[in-house]
PDB file of C-alpha atoms in Angstrom:
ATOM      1  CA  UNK Q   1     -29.485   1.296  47.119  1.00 45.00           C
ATOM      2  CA  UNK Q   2     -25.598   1.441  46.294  1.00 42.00           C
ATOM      3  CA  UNK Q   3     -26.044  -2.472  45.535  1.00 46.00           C
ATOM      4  CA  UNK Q   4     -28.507  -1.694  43.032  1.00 43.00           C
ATOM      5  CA  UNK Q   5     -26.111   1.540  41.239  1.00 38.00           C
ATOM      6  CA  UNK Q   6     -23.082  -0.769  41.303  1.00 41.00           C
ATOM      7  CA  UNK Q   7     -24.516  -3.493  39.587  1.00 38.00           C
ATOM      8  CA  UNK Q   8     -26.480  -1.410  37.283  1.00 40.00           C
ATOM      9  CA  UNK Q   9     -22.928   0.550  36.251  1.00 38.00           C
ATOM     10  CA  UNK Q  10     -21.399  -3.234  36.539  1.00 38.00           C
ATOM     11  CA  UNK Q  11     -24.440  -4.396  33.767  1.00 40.00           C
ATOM     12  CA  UNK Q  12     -23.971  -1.262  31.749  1.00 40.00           C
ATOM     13  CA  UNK Q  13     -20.335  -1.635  31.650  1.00 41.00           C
ATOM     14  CA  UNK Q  14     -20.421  -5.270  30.199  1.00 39.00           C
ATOM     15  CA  UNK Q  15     -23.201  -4.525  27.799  1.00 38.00           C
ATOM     16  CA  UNK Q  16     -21.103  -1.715  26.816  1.00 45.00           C
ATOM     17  CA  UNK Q  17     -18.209  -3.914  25.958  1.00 44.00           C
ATOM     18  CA  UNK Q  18     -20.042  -6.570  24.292  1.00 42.00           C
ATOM     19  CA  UNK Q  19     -21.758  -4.123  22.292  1.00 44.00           C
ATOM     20  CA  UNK Q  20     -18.304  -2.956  21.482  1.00 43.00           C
ATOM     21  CA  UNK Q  21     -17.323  -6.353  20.165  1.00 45.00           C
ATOM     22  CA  UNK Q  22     -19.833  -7.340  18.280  1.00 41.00           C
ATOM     23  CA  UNK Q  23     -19.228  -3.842  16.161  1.00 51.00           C
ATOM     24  CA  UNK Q  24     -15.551  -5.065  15.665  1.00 83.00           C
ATOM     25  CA  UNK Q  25     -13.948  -2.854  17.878  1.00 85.00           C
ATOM     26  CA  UNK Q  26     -10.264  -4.266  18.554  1.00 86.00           C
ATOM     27  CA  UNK Q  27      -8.612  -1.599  20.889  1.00 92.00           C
ATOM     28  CA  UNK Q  28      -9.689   1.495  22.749  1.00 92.00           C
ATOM     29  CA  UNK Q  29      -6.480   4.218  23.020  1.00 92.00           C
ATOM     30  CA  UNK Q  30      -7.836   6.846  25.428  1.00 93.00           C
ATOM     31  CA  UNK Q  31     -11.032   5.967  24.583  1.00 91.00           C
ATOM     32  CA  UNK Q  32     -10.627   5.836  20.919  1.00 91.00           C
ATOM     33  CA  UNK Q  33     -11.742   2.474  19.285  1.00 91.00           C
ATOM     34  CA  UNK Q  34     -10.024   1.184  16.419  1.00 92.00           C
ATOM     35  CA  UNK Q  35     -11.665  -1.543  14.925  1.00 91.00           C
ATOM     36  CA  UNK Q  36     -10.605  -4.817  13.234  1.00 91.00           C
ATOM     37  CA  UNK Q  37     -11.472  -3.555   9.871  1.00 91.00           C
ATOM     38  CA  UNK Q  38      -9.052  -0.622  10.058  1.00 91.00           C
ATOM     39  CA  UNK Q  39      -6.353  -2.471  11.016  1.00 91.00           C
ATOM     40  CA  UNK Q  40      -6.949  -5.365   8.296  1.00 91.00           C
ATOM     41  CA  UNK Q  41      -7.363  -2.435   6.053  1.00 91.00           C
ATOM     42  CA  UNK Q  42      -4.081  -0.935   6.818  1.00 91.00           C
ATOM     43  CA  UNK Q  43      -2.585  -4.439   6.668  1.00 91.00           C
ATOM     44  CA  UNK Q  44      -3.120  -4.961   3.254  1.00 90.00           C
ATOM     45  CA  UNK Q  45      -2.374  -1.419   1.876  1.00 89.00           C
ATOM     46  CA  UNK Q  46       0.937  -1.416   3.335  1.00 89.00           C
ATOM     47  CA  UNK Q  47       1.602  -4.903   3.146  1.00 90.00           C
ATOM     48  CA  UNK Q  48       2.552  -5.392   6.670  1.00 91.00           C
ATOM     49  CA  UNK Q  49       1.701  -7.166   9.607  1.00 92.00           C
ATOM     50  CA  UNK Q  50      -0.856  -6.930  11.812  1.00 91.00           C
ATOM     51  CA  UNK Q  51       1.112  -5.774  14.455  1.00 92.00           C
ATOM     52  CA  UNK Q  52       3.032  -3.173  12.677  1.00 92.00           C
ATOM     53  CA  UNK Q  53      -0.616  -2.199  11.953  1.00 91.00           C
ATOM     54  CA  UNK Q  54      -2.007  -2.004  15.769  1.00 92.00           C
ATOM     55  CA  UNK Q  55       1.251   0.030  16.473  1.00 91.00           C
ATOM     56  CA  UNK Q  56       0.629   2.885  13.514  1.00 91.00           C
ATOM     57  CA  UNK Q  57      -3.187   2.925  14.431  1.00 93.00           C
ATOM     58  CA  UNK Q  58      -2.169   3.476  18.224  1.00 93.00           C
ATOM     59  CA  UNK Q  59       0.374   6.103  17.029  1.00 91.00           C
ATOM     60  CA  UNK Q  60      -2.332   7.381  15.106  1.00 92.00           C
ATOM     61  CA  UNK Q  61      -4.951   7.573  18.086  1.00 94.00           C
ATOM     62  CA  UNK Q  62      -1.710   9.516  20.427  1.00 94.00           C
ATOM     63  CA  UNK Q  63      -1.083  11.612  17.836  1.00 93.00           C
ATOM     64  CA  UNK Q  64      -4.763  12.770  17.464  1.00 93.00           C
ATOM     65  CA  UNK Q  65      -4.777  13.166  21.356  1.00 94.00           C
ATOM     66  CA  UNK Q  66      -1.572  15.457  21.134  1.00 93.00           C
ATOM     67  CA  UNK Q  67      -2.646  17.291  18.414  1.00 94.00           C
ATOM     68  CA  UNK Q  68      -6.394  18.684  20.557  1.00 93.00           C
ATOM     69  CA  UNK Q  69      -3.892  18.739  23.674  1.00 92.00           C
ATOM     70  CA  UNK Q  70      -1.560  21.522  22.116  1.00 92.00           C
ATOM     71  CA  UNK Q  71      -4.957  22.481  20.534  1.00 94.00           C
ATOM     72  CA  UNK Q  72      -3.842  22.924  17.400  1.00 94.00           C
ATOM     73  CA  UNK Q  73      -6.038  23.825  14.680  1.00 93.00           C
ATOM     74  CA  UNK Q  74      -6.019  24.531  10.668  1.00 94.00           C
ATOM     75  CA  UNK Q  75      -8.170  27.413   9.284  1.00 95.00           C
ATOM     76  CA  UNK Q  76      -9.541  26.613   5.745  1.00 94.00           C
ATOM     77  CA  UNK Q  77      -7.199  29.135   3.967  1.00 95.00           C
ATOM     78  CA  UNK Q  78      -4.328  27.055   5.026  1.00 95.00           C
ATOM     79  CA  UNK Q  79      -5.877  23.803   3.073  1.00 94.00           C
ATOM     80  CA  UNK Q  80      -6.237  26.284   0.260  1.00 94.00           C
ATOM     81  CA  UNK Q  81      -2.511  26.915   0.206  1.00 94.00           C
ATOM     82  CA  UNK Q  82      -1.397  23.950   0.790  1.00 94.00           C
ATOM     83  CA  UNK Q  83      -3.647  22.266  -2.341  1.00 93.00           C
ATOM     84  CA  UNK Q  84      -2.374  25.427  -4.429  1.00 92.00           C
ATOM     85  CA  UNK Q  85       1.169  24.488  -3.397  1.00 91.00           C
ATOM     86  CA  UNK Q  86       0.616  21.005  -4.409  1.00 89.00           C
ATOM     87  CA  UNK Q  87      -0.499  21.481  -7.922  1.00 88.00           C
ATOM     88  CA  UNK Q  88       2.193  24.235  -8.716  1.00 85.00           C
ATOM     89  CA  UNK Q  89       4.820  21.608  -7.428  1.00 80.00           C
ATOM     90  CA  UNK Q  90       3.413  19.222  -9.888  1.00 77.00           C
ATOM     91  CA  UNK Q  91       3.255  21.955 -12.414  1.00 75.00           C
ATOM     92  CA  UNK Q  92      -0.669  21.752 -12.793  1.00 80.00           C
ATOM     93  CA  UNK Q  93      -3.383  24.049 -12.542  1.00 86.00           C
ATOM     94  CA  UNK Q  94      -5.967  24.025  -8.926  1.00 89.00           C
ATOM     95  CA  UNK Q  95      -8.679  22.003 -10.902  1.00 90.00           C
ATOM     96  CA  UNK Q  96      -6.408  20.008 -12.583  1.00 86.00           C
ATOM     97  CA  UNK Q  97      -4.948  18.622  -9.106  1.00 88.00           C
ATOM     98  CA  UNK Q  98      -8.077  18.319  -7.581  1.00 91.00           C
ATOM     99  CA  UNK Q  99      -9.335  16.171 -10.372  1.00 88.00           C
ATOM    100  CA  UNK Q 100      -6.506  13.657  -9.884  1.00 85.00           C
ATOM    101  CA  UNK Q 101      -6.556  13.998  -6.241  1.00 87.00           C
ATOM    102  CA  UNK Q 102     -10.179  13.202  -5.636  1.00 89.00           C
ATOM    103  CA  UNK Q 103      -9.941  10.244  -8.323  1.00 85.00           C
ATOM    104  CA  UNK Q 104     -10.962   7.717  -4.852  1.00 85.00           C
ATOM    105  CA  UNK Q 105     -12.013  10.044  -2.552  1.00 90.00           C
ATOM    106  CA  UNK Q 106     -14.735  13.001  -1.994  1.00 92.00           C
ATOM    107  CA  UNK Q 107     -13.338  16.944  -2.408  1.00 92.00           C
ATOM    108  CA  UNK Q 108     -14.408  16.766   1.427  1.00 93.00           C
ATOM    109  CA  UNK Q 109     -12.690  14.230   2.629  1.00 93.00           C
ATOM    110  CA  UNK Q 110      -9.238  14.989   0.979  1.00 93.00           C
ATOM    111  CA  UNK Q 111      -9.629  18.083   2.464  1.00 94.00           C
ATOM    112  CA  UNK Q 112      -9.666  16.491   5.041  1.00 94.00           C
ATOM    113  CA  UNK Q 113      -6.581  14.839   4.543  1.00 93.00           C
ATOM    114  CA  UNK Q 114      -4.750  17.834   3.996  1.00 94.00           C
ATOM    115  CA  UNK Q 115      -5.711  19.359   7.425  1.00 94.00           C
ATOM    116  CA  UNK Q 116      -4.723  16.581   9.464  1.00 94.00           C
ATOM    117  CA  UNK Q 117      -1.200  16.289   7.150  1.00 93.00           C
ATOM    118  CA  UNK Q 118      -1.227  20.114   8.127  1.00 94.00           C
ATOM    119  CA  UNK Q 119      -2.041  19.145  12.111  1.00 95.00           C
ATOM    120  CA  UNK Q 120       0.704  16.696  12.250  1.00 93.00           C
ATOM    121  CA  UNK Q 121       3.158  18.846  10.427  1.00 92.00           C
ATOM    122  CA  UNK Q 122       2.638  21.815  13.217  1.00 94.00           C
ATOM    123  CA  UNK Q 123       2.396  19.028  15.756  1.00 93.00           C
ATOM    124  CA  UNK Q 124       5.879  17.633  15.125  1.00 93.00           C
ATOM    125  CA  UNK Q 125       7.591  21.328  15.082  1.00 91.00           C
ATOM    126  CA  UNK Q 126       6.131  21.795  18.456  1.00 91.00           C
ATOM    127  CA  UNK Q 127       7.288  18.709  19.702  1.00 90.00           C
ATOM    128  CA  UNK Q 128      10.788  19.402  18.652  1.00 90.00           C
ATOM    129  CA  UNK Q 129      11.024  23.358  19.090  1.00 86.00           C
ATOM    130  CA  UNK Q 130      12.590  22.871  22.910  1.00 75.00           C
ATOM    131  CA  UNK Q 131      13.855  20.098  22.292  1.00 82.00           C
ATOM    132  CA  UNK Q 132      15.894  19.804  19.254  1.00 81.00           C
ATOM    133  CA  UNK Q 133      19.931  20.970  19.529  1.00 83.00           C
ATOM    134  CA  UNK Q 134      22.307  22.846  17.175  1.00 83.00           C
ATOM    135  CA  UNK Q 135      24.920  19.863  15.971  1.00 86.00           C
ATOM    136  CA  UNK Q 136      28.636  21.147  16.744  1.00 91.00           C
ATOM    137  CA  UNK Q 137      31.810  21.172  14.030  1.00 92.00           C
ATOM    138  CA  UNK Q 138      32.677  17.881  15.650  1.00 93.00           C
ATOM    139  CA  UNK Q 139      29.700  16.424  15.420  1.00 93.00           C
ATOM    140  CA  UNK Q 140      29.743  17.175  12.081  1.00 92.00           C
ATOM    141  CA  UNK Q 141      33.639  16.217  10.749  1.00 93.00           C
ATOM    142  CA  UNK Q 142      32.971  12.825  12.419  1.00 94.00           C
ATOM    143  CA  UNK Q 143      29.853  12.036  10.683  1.00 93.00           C
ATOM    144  CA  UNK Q 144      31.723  12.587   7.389  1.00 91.00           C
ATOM    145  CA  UNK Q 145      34.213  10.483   8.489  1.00 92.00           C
ATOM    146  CA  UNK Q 146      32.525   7.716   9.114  1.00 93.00           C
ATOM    147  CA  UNK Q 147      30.114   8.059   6.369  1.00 90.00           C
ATOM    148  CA  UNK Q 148      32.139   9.327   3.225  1.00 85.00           C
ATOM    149  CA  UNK Q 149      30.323   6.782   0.605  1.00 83.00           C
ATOM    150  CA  UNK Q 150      27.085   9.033   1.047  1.00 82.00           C
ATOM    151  CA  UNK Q 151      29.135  12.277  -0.095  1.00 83.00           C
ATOM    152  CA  UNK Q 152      30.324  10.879  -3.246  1.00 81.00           C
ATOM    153  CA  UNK Q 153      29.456  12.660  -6.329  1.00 82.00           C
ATOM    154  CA  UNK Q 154      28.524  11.458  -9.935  1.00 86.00           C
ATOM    155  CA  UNK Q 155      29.772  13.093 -12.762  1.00 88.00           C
ATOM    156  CA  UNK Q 156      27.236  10.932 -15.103  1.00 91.00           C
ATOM    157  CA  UNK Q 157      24.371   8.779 -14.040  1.00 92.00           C
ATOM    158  CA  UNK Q 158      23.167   6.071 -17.040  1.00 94.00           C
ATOM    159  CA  UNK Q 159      19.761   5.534 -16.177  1.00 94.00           C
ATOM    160  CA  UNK Q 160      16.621   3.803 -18.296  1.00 94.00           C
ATOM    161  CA  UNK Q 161      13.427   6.997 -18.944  1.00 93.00           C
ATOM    162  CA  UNK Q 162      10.160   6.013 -18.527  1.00 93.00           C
ATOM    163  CA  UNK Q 163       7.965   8.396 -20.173  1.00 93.00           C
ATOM    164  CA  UNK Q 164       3.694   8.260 -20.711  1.00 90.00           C
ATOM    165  CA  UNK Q 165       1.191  10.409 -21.485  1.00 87.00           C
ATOM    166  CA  UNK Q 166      -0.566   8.790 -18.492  1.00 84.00           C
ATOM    167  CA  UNK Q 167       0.558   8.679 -15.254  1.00 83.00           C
ATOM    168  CA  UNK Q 168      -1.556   5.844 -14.133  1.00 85.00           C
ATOM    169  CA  UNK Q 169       0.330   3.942 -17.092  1.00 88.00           C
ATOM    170  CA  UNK Q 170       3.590   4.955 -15.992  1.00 91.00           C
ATOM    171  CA  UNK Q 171       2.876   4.120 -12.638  1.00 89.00           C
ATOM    172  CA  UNK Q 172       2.250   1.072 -13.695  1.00 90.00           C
ATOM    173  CA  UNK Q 173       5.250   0.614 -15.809  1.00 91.00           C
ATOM    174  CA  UNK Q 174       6.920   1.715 -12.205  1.00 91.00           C
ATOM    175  CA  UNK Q 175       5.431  -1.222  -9.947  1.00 90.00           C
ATOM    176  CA  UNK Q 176       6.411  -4.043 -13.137  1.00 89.00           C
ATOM    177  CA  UNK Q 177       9.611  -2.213 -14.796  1.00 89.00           C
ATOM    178  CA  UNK Q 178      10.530  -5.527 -16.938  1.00 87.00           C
ATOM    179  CA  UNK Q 179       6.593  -5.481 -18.247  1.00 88.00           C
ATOM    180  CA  UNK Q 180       6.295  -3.381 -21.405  1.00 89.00           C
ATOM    181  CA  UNK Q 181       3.258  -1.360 -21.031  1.00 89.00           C
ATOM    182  CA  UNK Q 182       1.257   0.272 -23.413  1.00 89.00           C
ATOM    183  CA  UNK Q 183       1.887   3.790 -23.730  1.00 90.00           C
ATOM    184  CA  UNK Q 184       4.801   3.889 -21.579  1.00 91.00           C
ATOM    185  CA  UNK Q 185       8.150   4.528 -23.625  1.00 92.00           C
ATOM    186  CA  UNK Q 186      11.697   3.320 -22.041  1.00 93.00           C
ATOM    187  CA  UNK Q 187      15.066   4.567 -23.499  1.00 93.00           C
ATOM    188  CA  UNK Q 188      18.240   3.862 -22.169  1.00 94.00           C
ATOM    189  CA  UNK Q 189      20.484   6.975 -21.322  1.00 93.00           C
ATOM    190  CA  UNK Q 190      23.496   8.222 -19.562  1.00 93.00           C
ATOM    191  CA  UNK Q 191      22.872  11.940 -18.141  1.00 91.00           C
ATOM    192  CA  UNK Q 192      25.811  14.227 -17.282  1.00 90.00           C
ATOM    193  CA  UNK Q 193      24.825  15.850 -13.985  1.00 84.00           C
ATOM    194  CA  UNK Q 194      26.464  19.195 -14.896  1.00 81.00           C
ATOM    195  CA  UNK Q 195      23.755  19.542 -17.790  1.00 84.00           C
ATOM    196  CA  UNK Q 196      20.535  19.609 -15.300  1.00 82.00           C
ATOM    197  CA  UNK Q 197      19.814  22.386 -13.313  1.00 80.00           C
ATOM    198  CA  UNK Q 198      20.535  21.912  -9.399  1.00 73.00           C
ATOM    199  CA  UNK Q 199      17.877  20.560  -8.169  1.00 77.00           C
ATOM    200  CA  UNK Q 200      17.575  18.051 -10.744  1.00 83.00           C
ATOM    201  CA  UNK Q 201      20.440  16.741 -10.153  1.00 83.00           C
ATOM    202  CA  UNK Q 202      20.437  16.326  -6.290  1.00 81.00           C
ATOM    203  CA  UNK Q 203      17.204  13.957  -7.504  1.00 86.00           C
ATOM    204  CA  UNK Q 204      19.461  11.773  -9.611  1.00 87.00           C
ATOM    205  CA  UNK Q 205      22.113  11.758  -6.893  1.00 82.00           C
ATOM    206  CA  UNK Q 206      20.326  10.549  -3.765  1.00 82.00           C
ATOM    207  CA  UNK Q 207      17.928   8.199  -5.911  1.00 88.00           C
ATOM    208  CA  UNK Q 208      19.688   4.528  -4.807  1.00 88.00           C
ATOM    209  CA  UNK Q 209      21.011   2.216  -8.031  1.00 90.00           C
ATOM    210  CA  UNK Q 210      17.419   0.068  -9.092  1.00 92.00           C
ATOM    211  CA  UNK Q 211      14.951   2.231  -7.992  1.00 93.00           C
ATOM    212  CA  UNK Q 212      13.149   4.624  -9.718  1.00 93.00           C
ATOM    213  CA  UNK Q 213      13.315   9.095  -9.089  1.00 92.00           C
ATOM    214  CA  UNK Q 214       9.599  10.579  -8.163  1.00 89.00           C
ATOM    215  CA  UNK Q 215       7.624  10.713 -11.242  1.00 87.00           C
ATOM    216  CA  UNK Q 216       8.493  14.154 -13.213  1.00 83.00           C
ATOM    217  CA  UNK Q 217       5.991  16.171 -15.415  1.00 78.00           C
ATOM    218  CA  UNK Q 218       6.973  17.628 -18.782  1.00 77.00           C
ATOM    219  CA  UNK Q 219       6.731  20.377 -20.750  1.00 66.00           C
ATOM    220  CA  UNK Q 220       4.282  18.759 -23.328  1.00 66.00           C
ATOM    221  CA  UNK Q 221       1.668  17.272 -20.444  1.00 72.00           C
ATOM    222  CA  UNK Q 222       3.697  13.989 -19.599  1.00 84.00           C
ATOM    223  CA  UNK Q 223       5.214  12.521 -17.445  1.00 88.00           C
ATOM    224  CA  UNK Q 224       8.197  11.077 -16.722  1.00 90.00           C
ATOM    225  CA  UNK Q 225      10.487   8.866 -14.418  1.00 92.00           C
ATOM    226  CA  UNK Q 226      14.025   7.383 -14.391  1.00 94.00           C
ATOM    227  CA  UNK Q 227      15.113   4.363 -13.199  1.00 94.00           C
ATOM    228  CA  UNK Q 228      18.808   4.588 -11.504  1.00 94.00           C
ATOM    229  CA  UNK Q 229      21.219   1.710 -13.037  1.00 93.00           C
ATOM    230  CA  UNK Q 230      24.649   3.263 -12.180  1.00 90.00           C
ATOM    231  CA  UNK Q 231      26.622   6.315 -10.865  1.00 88.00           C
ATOM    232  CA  UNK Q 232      29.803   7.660 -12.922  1.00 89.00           C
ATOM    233  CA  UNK Q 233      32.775   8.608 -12.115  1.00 88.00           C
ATOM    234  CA  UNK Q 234      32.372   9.351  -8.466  1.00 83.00           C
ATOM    235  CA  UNK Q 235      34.243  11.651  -6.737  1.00 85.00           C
ATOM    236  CA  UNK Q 236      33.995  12.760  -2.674  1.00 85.00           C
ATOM    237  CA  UNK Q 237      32.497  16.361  -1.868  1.00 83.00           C
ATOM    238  CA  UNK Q 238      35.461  18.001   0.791  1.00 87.00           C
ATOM    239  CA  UNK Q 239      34.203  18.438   4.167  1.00 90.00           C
ATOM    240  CA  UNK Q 240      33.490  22.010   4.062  1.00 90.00           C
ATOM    241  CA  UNK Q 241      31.193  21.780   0.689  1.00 84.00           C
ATOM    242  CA  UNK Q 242      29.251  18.463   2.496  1.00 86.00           C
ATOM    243  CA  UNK Q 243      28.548  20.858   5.708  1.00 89.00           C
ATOM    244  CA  UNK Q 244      25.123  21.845   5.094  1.00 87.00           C
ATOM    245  CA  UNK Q 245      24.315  18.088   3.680  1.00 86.00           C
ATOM    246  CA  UNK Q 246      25.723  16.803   6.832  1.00 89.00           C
ATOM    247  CA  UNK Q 247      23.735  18.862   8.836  1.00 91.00           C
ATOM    248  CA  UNK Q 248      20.432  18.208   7.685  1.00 88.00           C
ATOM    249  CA  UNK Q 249      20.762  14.409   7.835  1.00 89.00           C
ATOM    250  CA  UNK Q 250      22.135  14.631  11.128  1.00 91.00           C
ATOM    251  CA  UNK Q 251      19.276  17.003  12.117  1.00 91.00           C
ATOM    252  CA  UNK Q 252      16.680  14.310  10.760  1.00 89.00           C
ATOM    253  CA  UNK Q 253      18.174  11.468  12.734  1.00 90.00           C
ATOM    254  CA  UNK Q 254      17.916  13.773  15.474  1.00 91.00           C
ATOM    255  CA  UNK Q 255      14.392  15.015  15.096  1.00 91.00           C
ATOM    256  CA  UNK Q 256      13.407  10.795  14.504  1.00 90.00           C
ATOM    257  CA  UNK Q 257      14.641  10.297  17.658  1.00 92.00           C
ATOM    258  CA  UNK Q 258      13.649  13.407  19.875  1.00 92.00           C
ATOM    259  CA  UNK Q 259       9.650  12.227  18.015  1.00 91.00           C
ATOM    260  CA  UNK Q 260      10.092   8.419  18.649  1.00 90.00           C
ATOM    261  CA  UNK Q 261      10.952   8.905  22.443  1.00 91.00           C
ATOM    262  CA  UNK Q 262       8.043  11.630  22.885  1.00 91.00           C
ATOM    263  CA  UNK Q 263       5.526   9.229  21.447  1.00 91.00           C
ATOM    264  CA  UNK Q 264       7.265   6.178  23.178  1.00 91.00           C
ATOM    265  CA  UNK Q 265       6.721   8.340  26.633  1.00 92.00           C
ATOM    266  CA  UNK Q 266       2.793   9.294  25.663  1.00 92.00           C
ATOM    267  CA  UNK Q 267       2.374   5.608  25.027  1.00 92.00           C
ATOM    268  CA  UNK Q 268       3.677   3.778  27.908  1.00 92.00           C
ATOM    269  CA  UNK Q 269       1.022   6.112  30.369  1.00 92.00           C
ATOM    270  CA  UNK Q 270      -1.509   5.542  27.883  1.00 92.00           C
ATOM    271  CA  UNK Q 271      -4.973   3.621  28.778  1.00 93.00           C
ATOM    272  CA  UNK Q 272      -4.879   1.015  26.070  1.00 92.00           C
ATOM    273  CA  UNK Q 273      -7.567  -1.803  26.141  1.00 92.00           C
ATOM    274  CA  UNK Q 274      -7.455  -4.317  23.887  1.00 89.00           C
ATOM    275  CA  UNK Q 275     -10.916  -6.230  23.508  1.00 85.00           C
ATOM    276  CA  UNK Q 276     -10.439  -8.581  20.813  1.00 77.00           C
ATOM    277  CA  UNK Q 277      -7.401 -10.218  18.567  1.00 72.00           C
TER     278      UNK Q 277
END
């Protein structure tokens, strides 16, 4: 009689895994599948390769194991503020935002979206809570010593505006800058720093020379980006006005690390099958 179980689980088992194969599952994490259209999926959004793809659908799967292990969960308020957030930051009304943001997707499933950004979000601050450490004044003076390029300041920045009244035609104009697109308008400038407000102007200064600041919306319904050509007349920030700067990019290499070594732990005791290449 415990012939007759073993091979049945032994037969179940195999049909189980054929079964699995023929529906194009590639890899089960924990008992997750992930299938060979996700990954070629993923591939060709990102433009990477396939096994950069396996590795960020794996994270994916340990993540969504982490996240029901510190049972962490998002009530629908929460989406609410976060989508209200959203479209204030990008200085448009609720319906406005939605309109845009559900261009490719149901209202369901990018609230869906939201939640699980929301998941991760708590997820990483409970990873790092015990685990993350206050950097000292040496830490600090000998980052800005060895790093001093990243704390010099602009006094002007000549740049080239892109400006639409679309923003799928200036992100277009973005992914083929020397193209001239219709609708888009480009204008050479050079911006004094001290003119913007603040927070403006941090944009223009950590935005690297050839690339382009995060698309902008204007007063008049537009929108608006800038593509970086040169930085003028640089000068260094002293030590103790670069302090808080200093900090948080130390903090950030510090909270990459303290994640990557948490998920590289999860990972290596992880039951990962792979079925299929």
């Amino acid at each position: 009689m415990k012939n007759i179980i073993g091979v049945c689980l032994l037969c179940a088992c195999v049909l189980n895994t054929y079964g699995e194969v023929i529906a194009g599952v590639a890899i089960r994490v924990n008992g997750h599948a992930i299938t060979l259209y996700e990954i070629a999926s993923l591939q060709s959004r990102l433009k990477i390769s396939k096994q950069a793809a396996i590795d960020m659908l794996i994270n994916e799967r340990l993540k969504d194991d982490e996240i029901e292990r510190f049972k962490i969960s998002i009530e629908d308020f929460k989406i609410d503020e976060e989508i209200a957030l959203l479209a204030a930051n990008a200085n448009l009304s609720k319906e406005e935002f939605l309109r845009k943001a559900t261009h490719t997707m149901s209202l369901q499933e990018y609230r869906s979206q939201i939640k699980k950004q929301l998941q991760t979000k708590e997820l990483m601050q409970r990873i790092l809570a015990s685990n993350i450490s206050i950097s000292s004044e040496d830490e600090l003076l000998s980052y800005y010593t060895h790093h001093k390029k990243e704390f010099l300041i602009p006094s002007q920045v000549r740049v080239v505006r892109y400006f639409a009244q679309s923003d799928n035609a200036l992100q277009k104009a973005i992914q083929s800058p020397k193209q001239n697109i219709r609708g888009v308008q480009k204008v050479n400038e050079t911006i004094a720093l001290s003119s913007l407000n603040p927070q403006i102007a941090q944009v223009f200064m950590h935005t690297p020379n050839n690339e382009f600041t995060p698309v902008l919306t204007t007063g008049g319904n537009g929108f608006v980006s800038f593509l970086v050509k040169e930085r003028l007349g640089e000068s260094p920030i002293n030590f103790e006005e670069a302090k808080p700067l200093i900090n948080q990019k130390i903090m950030a290499q510090k909270e990459q690390s303290i994640i990557t070594e948490h998920f590289n732990k999860i990972r290596s005791s992880a039951n990962i099958i792979t079925l299929r290449e």
